[in-house]
PDB file of C-alpha atoms and ligand atoms in Angstrom:
ATOM      1  CA  MET A   1     127.172 111.450 105.842  1.00  0.00           C
ATOM      2  CA  LEU A   2     126.129 110.570 102.330  1.00  0.00           C
ATOM      3  CA  LEU A   3     123.817 112.555 100.086  1.00  0.00           C
ATOM      4  CA  ALA A   4     122.053 110.198  97.658  1.00  0.00           C
ATOM      5  CA  ILE A   5     120.348 111.770  94.638  1.00  0.00           C
ATOM      6  CA  ASP A   6     117.889 109.856  92.458  1.00  0.00           C
ATOM      7  CA  CYS A   7     116.999 111.889  89.423  1.00  0.00           C
ATOM      8  CA  GLY A   8     114.055 110.591  87.376  1.00  0.00           C
ATOM      9  CA  ASN A   9     112.409 112.089  84.317  1.00  0.00           C
ATOM     10  CA  THR A  10     109.690 113.702  86.483  1.00  0.00           C
ATOM     11  CA  ASN A  11     111.111 114.093  89.986  1.00  0.00           C
ATOM     12  CA  THR A  12     114.490 114.286  91.678  1.00  0.00           C
ATOM     13  CA  VAL A  13     114.775 112.911  95.209  1.00  0.00           C
ATOM     14  CA  PHE A  14     117.541 113.781  97.684  1.00  0.00           C
ATOM     15  CA  SER A  15     118.104 111.649 100.810  1.00  0.00           C
ATOM     16  CA  ILE A  16     120.668 112.027 103.564  1.00  0.00           C
ATOM     17  CA  TRP A  17     122.105 108.731 104.847  1.00  0.00           C
ATOM     18  CA  ASP A  18     123.930 108.793 108.185  1.00  0.00           C
ATOM     19  CA  GLY A  19     125.294 105.245 107.786  1.00  0.00           C
ATOM     20  CA  GLU A  20     122.335 103.644 109.548  1.00  0.00           C
ATOM     21  CA  LYS A  21     119.217 105.476 108.486  1.00  0.00           C
ATOM     22  CA  PHE A  22     117.901 108.193 106.187  1.00  0.00           C
ATOM     23  CA  LEU A  23     117.673 111.486 108.085  1.00  0.00           C
ATOM     24  CA  CYS A  24     115.380 113.111 105.551  1.00  0.00           C
ATOM     25  CA  THR A  25     114.093 112.815 102.003  1.00  0.00           C
ATOM     26  CA  LEU A  26     113.400 115.858  99.828  1.00  0.00           C
ATOM     27  CA  ARG A  27     111.708 115.897  96.442  1.00  0.00           C
ATOM     28  CA  THR A  28     111.832 118.444  93.639  1.00  0.00           C
ATOM     29  CA  SER A  29     110.787 118.384  89.992  1.00  0.00           C
ATOM     30  CA  THR A  30     113.511 117.519  87.494  1.00  0.00           C
ATOM     31  CA  GLU A  31     114.593 120.559  85.481  1.00  0.00           C
ATOM     32  CA  HIS A  32     117.917 120.621  83.712  1.00  0.00           C
ATOM     33  CA  GLN A  33     118.064 124.429  83.852  1.00  0.00           C
ATOM     34  CA  ARG A  34     118.347 124.398  87.641  1.00  0.00           C
ATOM     35  CA  THR A  35     121.812 125.543  88.720  1.00  0.00           C
ATOM     36  CA  ALA A  36     124.009 124.298  91.558  1.00  0.00           C
ATOM     37  CA  ASP A  37     123.200 127.467  93.528  1.00  0.00           C
ATOM     38  CA  GLN A  38     119.478 126.998  93.062  1.00  0.00           C
ATOM     39  CA  TYR A  39     119.726 123.430  94.359  1.00  0.00           C
ATOM     40  CA  PHE A  40     121.594 124.688  97.407  1.00  0.00           C
ATOM     41  CA  VAL A  41     119.084 127.421  98.269  1.00  0.00           C
ATOM     42  CA  TRP A  42     116.266 124.880  98.161  1.00  0.00           C
ATOM     43  CA  PHE A  43     118.231 122.170  99.961  1.00  0.00           C
ATOM     44  CA  SER A  44     119.602 124.290 102.816  1.00  0.00           C
ATOM     45  CA  THR A  45     116.242 126.001 103.400  1.00  0.00           C
ATOM     46  CA  LEU A  46     114.518 122.654 103.887  1.00  0.00           C
ATOM     47  CA  LEU A  47     117.267 121.274 106.113  1.00  0.00           C
ATOM     48  CA  ASN A  48     116.923 124.389 108.279  1.00  0.00           C
ATOM     49  CA  HIS A  49     113.172 123.989 108.316  1.00  0.00           C
ATOM     50  CA  PHE A  50     113.465 120.411 109.585  1.00  0.00           C
ATOM     51  CA  GLY A  51     116.283 121.326 111.982  1.00  0.00           C
ATOM     52  CA  ILE A  52     118.679 118.827 110.399  1.00  0.00           C
ATOM     53  CA  LYS A  53     122.405 119.317 110.834  1.00  0.00           C
ATOM     54  CA  ALA A  54     123.959 117.433 107.975  1.00  0.00           C
ATOM     55  CA  ASP A  55     127.675 116.882 107.621  1.00  0.00           C
ATOM     56  CA  ILE A  56     127.768 115.665 104.027  1.00  0.00           C
ATOM     57  CA  ARG A  57     131.110 114.166 102.984  1.00  0.00           C
ATOM     58  CA  SER A  58     130.110 112.288  99.839  1.00  0.00           C
ATOM     59  CA  VAL A  59     127.490 112.326  97.116  1.00  0.00           C
ATOM     60  CA  VAL A  60     126.139 109.516  94.934  1.00  0.00           C
ATOM     61  CA  ILE A  61     123.901 110.197  91.931  1.00  0.00           C
ATOM     62  CA  SER A  62     121.671 108.121  89.660  1.00  0.00           C
ATOM     63  CA  SER A  63     120.225 110.127  86.799  1.00  0.00           C
ATOM     64  CA  THR A  64     117.963 109.014  83.977  1.00  0.00           C
ATOM     65  CA  VAL A  65     118.330 112.540  82.549  1.00  0.00           C
ATOM     66  CA  PRO A  66     121.949 113.019  81.405  1.00  0.00           C
ATOM     67  CA  ARG A  67     121.739 116.830  81.178  1.00  0.00           C
ATOM     68  CA  VAL A  68     121.046 117.392  84.874  1.00  0.00           C
ATOM     69  CA  VAL A  69     124.231 115.663  85.980  1.00  0.00           C
ATOM     70  CA  PHE A  70     126.443 118.635  85.162  1.00  0.00           C
ATOM     71  CA  ASN A  71     124.751 120.993  87.637  1.00  0.00           C
ATOM     72  CA  LEU A  72     124.514 118.272  90.290  1.00  0.00           C
ATOM     73  CA  ARG A  73     128.278 117.749  89.937  1.00  0.00           C
ATOM     74  CA  VAL A  74     128.866 121.467  90.465  1.00  0.00           C
ATOM     75  CA  PHE A  75     126.476 121.398  93.465  1.00  0.00           C
ATOM     76  CA  SER A  76     128.445 118.554  95.017  1.00  0.00           C
ATOM     77  CA  ASP A  77     131.815 120.110  94.296  1.00  0.00           C
ATOM     78  CA  ARG A  78     130.956 123.660  95.423  1.00  0.00           C
ATOM     79  CA  TYR A  79     128.901 122.953  98.543  1.00  0.00           C
ATOM     80  CA  PHE A  80     130.265 119.643  99.830  1.00  0.00           C
ATOM     81  CA  ASN A  81     133.731 119.800  98.381  1.00  0.00           C
ATOM     82  CA  CYS A  82     133.510 116.331  96.879  1.00  0.00           C
ATOM     83  CA  ARG A  83     133.395 114.563  93.539  1.00  0.00           C
ATOM     84  CA  PRO A  84     130.122 112.665  93.246  1.00  0.00           C
ATOM     85  CA  LEU A  85     129.946 108.999  92.343  1.00  0.00           C
ATOM     86  CA  VAL A  86     127.687 108.786  89.268  1.00  0.00           C
ATOM     87  CA  VAL A  87     126.030 105.429  88.527  1.00  0.00           C
ATOM     88  CA  GLY A  88     126.591 104.368  84.932  1.00  0.00           C
ATOM     89  CA  LYS A  89     129.938 106.161  84.586  1.00  0.00           C
ATOM     90  CA  PRO A  90     132.959 103.883  84.068  1.00  0.00           C
ATOM     91  CA  GLU A  91     134.517 104.844  87.417  1.00  0.00           C
ATOM     92  CA  CYS A  92     131.437 103.640  89.310  1.00  0.00           C
ATOM     93  CA  ARG A  93     131.718  99.901  89.941  1.00  0.00           C
ATOM     94  CA  LEU A  94     128.616  97.774  90.519  1.00  0.00           C
ATOM     95  CA  PRO A  95     128.410  94.775  92.849  1.00  0.00           C
ATOM     96  CA  VAL A  96     126.356  92.869  90.239  1.00  0.00           C
ATOM     97  CA  ASP A  97     126.860  91.872  86.577  1.00  0.00           C
ATOM     98  CA  VAL A  98     124.885  93.444  83.756  1.00  0.00           C
ATOM     99  CA  ARG A  99     124.096  90.903  81.038  1.00  0.00           C
ATOM    100  CA  VAL A 100     122.409  92.713  78.133  1.00  0.00           C
ATOM    101  CA  ASP A 101     123.018  93.266  74.403  1.00  0.00           C
ATOM    102  CA  ALA A 102     126.303  95.014  73.588  1.00  0.00           C
ATOM    103  CA  GLY A 103     125.906  98.784  73.350  1.00  0.00           C
ATOM    104  CA  THR A 104     122.773  98.920  75.548  1.00  0.00           C
ATOM    105  CA  GLN A 105     122.762 101.781  78.033  1.00  0.00           C
ATOM    106  CA  VAL A 106     120.596 100.414  80.822  1.00  0.00           C
ATOM    107  CA  GLY A 107     118.878 103.153  82.836  1.00  0.00           C
ATOM    108  CA  PRO A 108     120.945 103.772  85.991  1.00  0.00           C
ATOM    109  CA  ASP A 109     117.768 103.658  88.119  1.00  0.00           C
ATOM    110  CA  ARG A 110     117.221 100.072  86.942  1.00  0.00           C
ATOM    111  CA  LEU A 111     120.780  99.094  87.850  1.00  0.00           C
ATOM    112  CA  VAL A 112     120.374 100.700  91.277  1.00  0.00           C
ATOM    113  CA  ASN A 113     117.057  98.886  91.809  1.00  0.00           C
ATOM    114  CA  THR A 114     118.719  95.598  90.857  1.00  0.00           C
ATOM    115  CA  VAL A 115     121.509  96.150  93.386  1.00  0.00           C
ATOM    116  CA  ALA A 116     119.005  97.131  96.096  1.00  0.00           C
ATOM    117  CA  GLY A 117     116.673  94.221  95.397  1.00  0.00           C
ATOM    118  CA  TYR A 118     119.500  91.679  95.446  1.00  0.00           C
ATOM    119  CA  ASP A 119     120.965  93.157  98.641  1.00  0.00           C
ATOM    120  CA  LEU A 120     117.642  93.029 100.488  1.00  0.00           C
ATOM    121  CA  TYR A 121     115.945  89.946  99.066  1.00  0.00           C
ATOM    122  CA  GLY A 122     118.560  87.876  97.202  1.00  0.00           C
ATOM    123  CA  GLY A 123     118.321  86.717  93.575  1.00  0.00           C
ATOM    124  CA  ASP A 124     115.498  85.551  91.281  1.00  0.00           C
ATOM    125  CA  LEU A 125     113.597  88.802  91.577  1.00  0.00           C
ATOM    126  CA  ILE A 126     111.391  91.010  89.489  1.00  0.00           C
ATOM    127  CA  VAL A 127     111.709  94.664  90.553  1.00  0.00           C
ATOM    128  CA  VAL A 128     108.777  96.836  89.445  1.00  0.00           C
ATOM    129  CA  ASP A 129     109.297 100.612  89.619  1.00  0.00           C
ATOM    130  CA  PHE A 130     106.343 102.951  89.025  1.00  0.00           C
ATOM    131  CA  GLY A 131     107.882 106.175  87.762  1.00  0.00           C
ATOM    132  CA  THR A 132     107.496 108.190  84.569  1.00  0.00           C
ATOM    133  CA  ALA A 133     107.761 104.777  82.920  1.00  0.00           C
ATOM    134  CA  THR A 134     106.932 101.517  84.688  1.00  0.00           C
ATOM    135  CA  THR A 135     109.959  99.260  84.547  1.00  0.00           C
ATOM    136  CA  PHE A 136     110.372  95.581  85.339  1.00  0.00           C
ATOM    137  CA  ASP A 137     113.966  94.595  86.072  1.00  0.00           C
ATOM    138  CA  VAL A 138     114.803  90.909  86.069  1.00  0.00           C
ATOM    139  CA  VAL A 139     117.475  89.888  88.600  1.00  0.00           C
ATOM    140  CA  ALA A 140     119.142  86.480  88.169  1.00  0.00           C
ATOM    141  CA  SER A 141     119.996  84.144  91.042  1.00  0.00           C
ATOM    142  CA  ASP A 142     123.524  85.661  91.244  1.00  0.00           C
ATOM    143  CA  GLY A 143     122.171  89.223  91.357  1.00  0.00           C
ATOM    144  CA  ALA A 144     122.898  90.067  87.705  1.00  0.00           C
ATOM    145  CA  TYR A 145     120.613  92.410  85.805  1.00  0.00           C
ATOM    146  CA  ILE A 146     119.530  90.297  82.828  1.00  0.00           C
ATOM    147  CA  GLY A 147     116.974  92.571  81.159  1.00  0.00           C
ATOM    148  CA  GLY A 148     113.336  93.429  81.665  1.00  0.00           C
ATOM    149  CA  VAL A 149     110.391  95.413  80.426  1.00  0.00           C
ATOM    150  CA  ILE A 150     109.644  99.134  79.922  1.00  0.00           C
ATOM    151  CA  ALA A 151     105.948 100.111  79.861  1.00  0.00           C
ATOM    152  CA  PRO A 152     104.362 103.576  79.740  1.00  0.00           C
ATOM    153  CA  GLY A 153     103.899 104.991  83.241  1.00  0.00           C
ATOM    154  CA  VAL A 154     100.451 105.223  84.819  1.00  0.00           C
ATOM    155  CA  ASN A 155     100.274 109.032  84.770  1.00  0.00           C
ATOM    156  CA  LEU A 156     101.816 109.123  81.291  1.00  0.00           C
ATOM    157  CA  SER A 157      99.054 106.816  80.008  1.00  0.00           C
ATOM    158  CA  LEU A 158      96.329 109.072  81.403  1.00  0.00           C
ATOM    159  CA  GLN A 159      98.120 112.148  80.060  1.00  0.00           C
ATOM    160  CA  ALA A 160      98.420 110.565  76.606  1.00  0.00           C
ATOM    161  CA  LEU A 161      94.653 109.894  76.465  1.00  0.00           C
ATOM    162  CA  HIS A 162      93.919 113.500  77.421  1.00  0.00           C
ATOM    163  CA  GLU A 163      96.392 114.963  74.941  1.00  0.00           C
ATOM    164  CA  ALA A 164      95.371 112.788  72.005  1.00  0.00           C
ATOM    165  CA  ALA A 165      91.573 112.909  72.347  1.00  0.00           C
ATOM    166  CA  ALA A 166      89.725 116.235  72.333  1.00  0.00           C
ATOM    167  CA  ALA A 167      86.841 115.000  74.514  1.00  0.00           C
ATOM    168  CA  LEU A 168      88.929 113.283  77.190  1.00  0.00           C
ATOM    169  CA  PRO A 169      89.694 115.413  80.259  1.00  0.00           C
ATOM    170  CA  HIS A 170      92.743 115.354  82.481  1.00  0.00           C
ATOM    171  CA  VAL A 171      92.080 112.842  85.269  1.00  0.00           C
ATOM    172  CA  ASP A 172      94.062 111.488  88.184  1.00  0.00           C
ATOM    173  CA  ILE A 173      94.577 107.794  88.751  1.00  0.00           C
ATOM    174  CA  THR A 174      92.443 106.093  91.373  1.00  0.00           C
ATOM    175  CA  LYS A 175      91.146 102.592  91.969  1.00  0.00           C
ATOM    176  CA  PRO A 176      87.610 102.254  90.520  1.00  0.00           C
ATOM    177  CA  GLU A 177      85.399  99.738  92.304  1.00  0.00           C
ATOM    178  CA  ARG A 178      83.864  98.499  89.077  1.00  0.00           C
ATOM    179  CA  VAL A 179      85.246  97.790  85.620  1.00  0.00           C
ATOM    180  CA  ILE A 180      82.293  99.174  83.685  1.00  0.00           C
ATOM    181  CA  GLY A 181      82.419 102.955  83.853  1.00  0.00           C
ATOM    182  CA  THR A 182      79.169 104.907  83.464  1.00  0.00           C
ATOM    183  CA  ASN A 183      80.826 108.284  82.790  1.00  0.00           C
ATOM    184  CA  THR A 184      83.916 109.431  80.902  1.00  0.00           C
ATOM    185  CA  VAL A 185      86.164 109.819  83.930  1.00  0.00           C
ATOM    186  CA  ASP A 186      85.238 106.392  85.345  1.00  0.00           C
ATOM    187  CA  CYS A 187      85.797 104.802  81.937  1.00  0.00           C
ATOM    188  CA  MET A 188      89.283 106.324  81.665  1.00  0.00           C
ATOM    189  CA  GLN A 189      90.242 105.393  85.206  1.00  0.00           C
ATOM    190  CA  SER A 190      88.997 101.867  84.668  1.00  0.00           C
ATOM    191  CA  GLY A 191      90.975 101.510  81.453  1.00  0.00           C
ATOM    192  CA  VAL A 192      94.193 102.616  83.052  1.00  0.00           C
ATOM    193  CA  PHE A 193      93.766 101.027  86.513  1.00  0.00           C
ATOM    194  CA  TRP A 194      92.402  97.613  85.483  1.00  0.00           C
ATOM    195  CA  GLY A 195      94.498  97.631  82.338  1.00  0.00           C
ATOM    196  CA  TYR A 196      97.527  98.132  84.546  1.00  0.00           C
ATOM    197  CA  VAL A 197      96.548  95.329  86.926  1.00  0.00           C
ATOM    198  CA  GLY A 198      96.391  93.062  83.868  1.00  0.00           C
ATOM    199  CA  LEU A 199      99.713  94.382  82.613  1.00  0.00           C
ATOM    200  CA  ILE A 200     101.499  93.830  85.928  1.00  0.00           C
ATOM    201  CA  ASN A 201     100.124  90.316  86.431  1.00  0.00           C
ATOM    202  CA  GLY A 202     100.576  89.346  82.798  1.00  0.00           C
ATOM    203  CA  ILE A 203     104.159  90.527  82.573  1.00  0.00           C
ATOM    204  CA  CYS A 204     105.207  88.984  85.897  1.00  0.00           C
ATOM    205  CA  ASP A 205     103.620  85.636  84.924  1.00  0.00           C
ATOM    206  CA  ARG A 206     105.373  85.667  81.565  1.00  0.00           C
ATOM    207  CA  ILE A 207     108.725  86.547  83.081  1.00  0.00           C
ATOM    208  CA  LYS A 208     108.384  83.673  85.590  1.00  0.00           C
ATOM    209  CA  ALA A 209     107.384  81.277  82.788  1.00  0.00           C
ATOM    210  CA  GLU A 210     110.295  82.410  80.606  1.00  0.00           C
ATOM    211  CA  ARG A 211     112.719  81.926  83.523  1.00  0.00           C
ATOM    212  CA  GLY A 212     111.054  78.640  84.500  1.00  0.00           C
ATOM    213  CA  ARG A 213     111.251  79.318  88.223  1.00  0.00           C
ATOM    214  CA  ALA A 214     109.537  81.024  91.139  1.00  0.00           C
ATOM    215  CA  MET A 215     110.508  84.681  91.542  1.00  0.00           C
ATOM    216  CA  LYS A 216     109.806  87.260  94.190  1.00  0.00           C
ATOM    217  CA  VAL A 217     108.143  90.475  92.968  1.00  0.00           C
ATOM    218  CA  VAL A 218     109.399  93.651  94.660  1.00  0.00           C
ATOM    219  CA  ALA A 219     107.674  96.980  93.993  1.00  0.00           C
ATOM    220  CA  THR A 220     108.733 100.573  94.487  1.00  0.00           C
ATOM    221  CA  GLY A 221     107.538 104.011  93.350  1.00  0.00           C
ATOM    222  CA  GLY A 222     104.739 106.309  94.452  1.00  0.00           C
ATOM    223  CA  LEU A 223     101.915 104.433  92.752  1.00  0.00           C
ATOM    224  CA  ALA A 224     102.770 100.908  93.821  1.00  0.00           C
ATOM    225  CA  PRO A 225     100.574 100.993  96.976  1.00  0.00           C
ATOM    226  CA  LEU A 226      97.519 101.850  94.861  1.00  0.00           C
ATOM    227  CA  PHE A 227      97.926  98.619  92.900  1.00  0.00           C
ATOM    228  CA  GLN A 228      98.775  96.557  95.943  1.00  0.00           C
ATOM    229  CA  GLN A 229      95.463  97.477  97.695  1.00  0.00           C
ATOM    230  CA  GLY A 230      93.452  94.319  98.091  1.00  0.00           C
ATOM    231  CA  HIS A 231      95.324  92.522  95.315  1.00  0.00           C
ATOM    232  CA  ALA A 232      98.644  91.394  96.781  1.00  0.00           C
ATOM    233  CA  ILE A 233     100.127  91.798  93.315  1.00  0.00           C
ATOM    234  CA  PHE A 234     103.612  92.206  94.809  1.00  0.00           C
ATOM    235  CA  ASP A 235     105.415  90.123  97.410  1.00  0.00           C
ATOM    236  CA  VAL A 236     107.004  93.225  98.969  1.00  0.00           C
ATOM    237  CA  TYR A 237     106.784  97.005  98.671  1.00  0.00           C
ATOM    238  CA  ARG A 238     109.726  99.213  99.596  1.00  0.00           C
ATOM    239  CA  ASP A 239     109.391 102.948  98.999  1.00  0.00           C
ATOM    240  CA  ASP A 240     113.104 103.621  99.589  1.00  0.00           C
ATOM    241  CA  LEU A 241     114.377 100.829  97.330  1.00  0.00           C
ATOM    242  CA  THR A 242     116.301 103.076  94.915  1.00  0.00           C
ATOM    243  CA  MET A 243     117.801 105.116  97.775  1.00  0.00           C
ATOM    244  CA  HIS A 244     118.872 101.918  99.498  1.00  0.00           C
ATOM    245  CA  GLY A 245     120.601 100.781  96.288  1.00  0.00           C
ATOM    246  CA  LEU A 246     122.514 104.061  96.088  1.00  0.00           C
ATOM    247  CA  THR A 247     123.879 103.554  99.614  1.00  0.00           C
ATOM    248  CA  VAL A 248     124.934  99.979  98.735  1.00  0.00           C
ATOM    249  CA  ILE A 249     126.732 101.147  95.572  1.00  0.00           C
ATOM    250  CA  ASP A 250     128.464 103.950  97.458  1.00  0.00           C
ATOM    251  CA  ALA A 251     129.698 101.550 100.160  1.00  0.00           C
ATOM    252  CA  TYR A 252     130.868  99.055  97.525  1.00  0.00           C
ATOM    253  CA  ASN A 253     132.921 101.724  95.752  1.00  0.00           C
ATOM    254  CA  LYS A 254     134.492 102.859  99.026  1.00  0.00           C
ATOM    255  CA  GLU A 255     135.616  99.331  99.883  1.00  0.00           C
ATOM    256  CA  GLY A 256     138.451  99.913  97.373  1.00  0.00           C
TER     257      GLY A 256
HETATM  258  N1  LIG B 301      97.175 108.445  94.065  1.00  0.00           N
HETATM  259  C1  LIG B 301      98.053 109.117  93.314  1.00  0.00           C
HETATM  260  N2  LIG B 301      97.627 109.757  92.206  1.00  0.00           N
HETATM  261  C2  LIG B 301      98.480 110.427  91.412  1.00  0.00           C
HETATM  262  N3  LIG B 301      99.806 110.502  91.646  1.00  0.00           N
HETATM  263  C3  LIG B 301     100.283 109.893  92.744  1.00  0.00           C
HETATM  264  C4  LIG B 301      99.452 109.175  93.618  1.00  0.00           C
HETATM  265  N4  LIG B 301     100.234 108.660  94.619  1.00  0.00           N
HETATM  266  C5  LIG B 301     101.504 109.052  94.341  1.00  0.00           C
HETATM  267  N5  LIG B 301     101.515 109.800  93.224  1.00  0.00           N
HETATM  268  C6  LIG B 301     102.668 110.420  92.580  1.00  0.00           C
HETATM  269  O1  LIG B 301     103.687 109.495  92.479  1.00  0.00           O
HETATM  270  C7  LIG B 301     104.890 110.231  92.363  1.00  0.00           C
HETATM  271  C8  LIG B 301     105.988 109.509  93.060  1.00  0.00           C
HETATM  272  O2  LIG B 301     106.433 108.528  92.203  1.00  0.00           O
HETATM  273  P1  LIG B 301     107.941 108.237  91.939  1.00  0.00           P
HETATM  274  O3  LIG B 301     108.838 109.161  92.671  1.00  0.00           O
HETATM  275  O4  LIG B 301     108.101 106.785  92.136  1.00  0.00           O
HETATM  276  O5  LIG B 301     108.031 108.516  90.405  1.00  0.00           O
HETATM  277  P2  LIG B 301     108.086 109.897  89.631  1.00  0.00           P
HETATM  278  O6  LIG B 301     108.830 110.872  90.452  1.00  0.00           O
HETATM  279  O7  LIG B 301     106.701 110.263  89.204  1.00  0.00           O
HETATM  280  O8  LIG B 301     108.873 109.419  88.351  1.00  0.00           O
HETATM  281  P3  LIG B 301     110.435 109.466  88.041  1.00  0.00           P
HETATM  282  O9  LIG B 301     111.126 108.724  89.156  1.00  0.00           O
HETATM  283  O10 LIG B 301     110.517 108.775  86.721  1.00  0.00           O
HETATM  284  O11 LIG B 301     110.776 110.911  88.001  1.00  0.00           O
HETATM  285  C9  LIG B 301     104.673 111.576  93.016  1.00  0.00           C
HETATM  286  O12 LIG B 301     104.977 112.598  92.080  1.00  0.00           O
HETATM  287  C10 LIG B 301     103.211 111.577  93.376  1.00  0.00           C
HETATM  288  O13 LIG B 301     102.620 112.778  92.942  1.00  0.00           O
HETATM  289  C1  LIG B 302     113.121 103.533  81.424  1.00  0.00           C
HETATM  290  C2  LIG B 302     113.521 104.727  82.279  1.00  0.00           C
HETATM  291  C3  LIG B 302     113.013 106.007  81.643  1.00  0.00           C
HETATM  292  C4  LIG B 302     112.838 104.545  83.662  1.00  0.00           C
HETATM  293  O1  LIG B 302     113.182 105.566  84.532  1.00  0.00           O
HETATM  294  C5  LIG B 302     115.061 104.773  82.500  1.00  0.00           C
HETATM  295  O2  LIG B 302     115.481 103.632  83.168  1.00  0.00           O
HETATM  296  C6  LIG B 302     115.816 104.889  81.195  1.00  0.00           C
HETATM  297  O3  LIG B 302     115.905 105.965  80.648  1.00  0.00           O
HETATM  298  N1  LIG B 302     116.379 103.748  80.687  1.00  0.00           N
HETATM  299  C7  LIG B 302     117.192 103.671  79.509  1.00  0.00           C
HETATM  300  C8  LIG B 302     116.889 102.487  78.673  1.00  0.00           C
HETATM  301  C9  LIG B 302     116.994 101.141  79.360  1.00  0.00           C
HETATM  302  O4  LIG B 302     116.928 101.047  80.579  1.00  0.00           O
HETATM  303  O5  LIG B 302     117.149 100.137  78.659  1.00  0.00           O
HETATM  304  K1  LIG B 303     112.019 106.572  90.319  1.00  0.00           K
END
C-alpha cells in the first residue's frame, strides 16, 4: 500500500492507496514544527478509529512548504521503513515535460495536478486548484506543464480585507444571491464571490484565446463546488485530483 501526502500551505492531506482505491483520507493543518512521532500518534489513532489495517510499503510526498519535508521523511523512515519519493527532487521523475523559464521552481502541487489531469482527461487542459492560492495550470496537448496563473486564494482574499481594514469583520465565503450587498458582510461576500467568478471565467477565456484552441477546464480543491453551483464554470470537478496524480507519479517511478 502507498501513503500519499499532499502538503499545502494551509492543510496537509494523507491518503492510503491500495492499488485500486483510496482506503481513507485524513487532513491536518500544516505546521513545520510537527515531529515524525506527532504525525504517527495522529495517524495511527485515526486509522484505529476507522478500523483500517494499512500495510504501508511506500510513501510519496508533494510539499509546497519545504520545511515540513524533513519531519515527513523521518516519519516515513521510522514508521514505514521506507525512503519517500518527493515530487520536485531530482530523483523523482515525472511522466510529463515541464516547459518554463530556466531557474523556475514550479510548485510540486501544480506538477502533480498536471500529471493527474493529463492521465485522466488527456492534453489541452486548464487545471484550477482552489487552495491557499488559486492556481491555473496549463497542460499542453502532449501533457507538458507550460505555465499558468497564480491568484490569491478565496479565503486569503477575505482574510486580507479583514486584516487591512479596521471596520471589515472576518467573514466566511458563501454564494450571495445578489451582487448589490445591503450590509457590510453581503458587500464583502459579493466582492469576493462574484469577483472570483469573473476572475475564473476571464482567466480561462484568456488562456484559451492565447492558446488558440478549445481546452477542458478541470477543477479541484475544497471551494470549487461553491463556484460550480449553477454556473458550470468547469467541465469537470475531481476532489481527489492531486492524490490521483501522486499515485500516477509513484507508479511511474516504480516502472524503473
Ligand atoms: N463553504 C466553505 N467555506 C469556507 N471554507 C470552505 C468551504 N468549503 C470548503 N472549505 C475549506 O476548503 C478547504 C479545503 O481546501 P483545499 O484542501 O483544497 O485547500 P487548503 O487546504 O485550504 O489549501 P492548501 O492545499 O494550499 O493547504 C478546507 O480547509 C475547508 O475548510
Ligand atoms: C502557488 C502555490 C502556493 C499553490 O499551492 C504553490 O504551487 C507554490 O508555492 N508554487 C511555487 C511557485 C510556482 O508554482 O511557480
Ligand atoms: K491543495
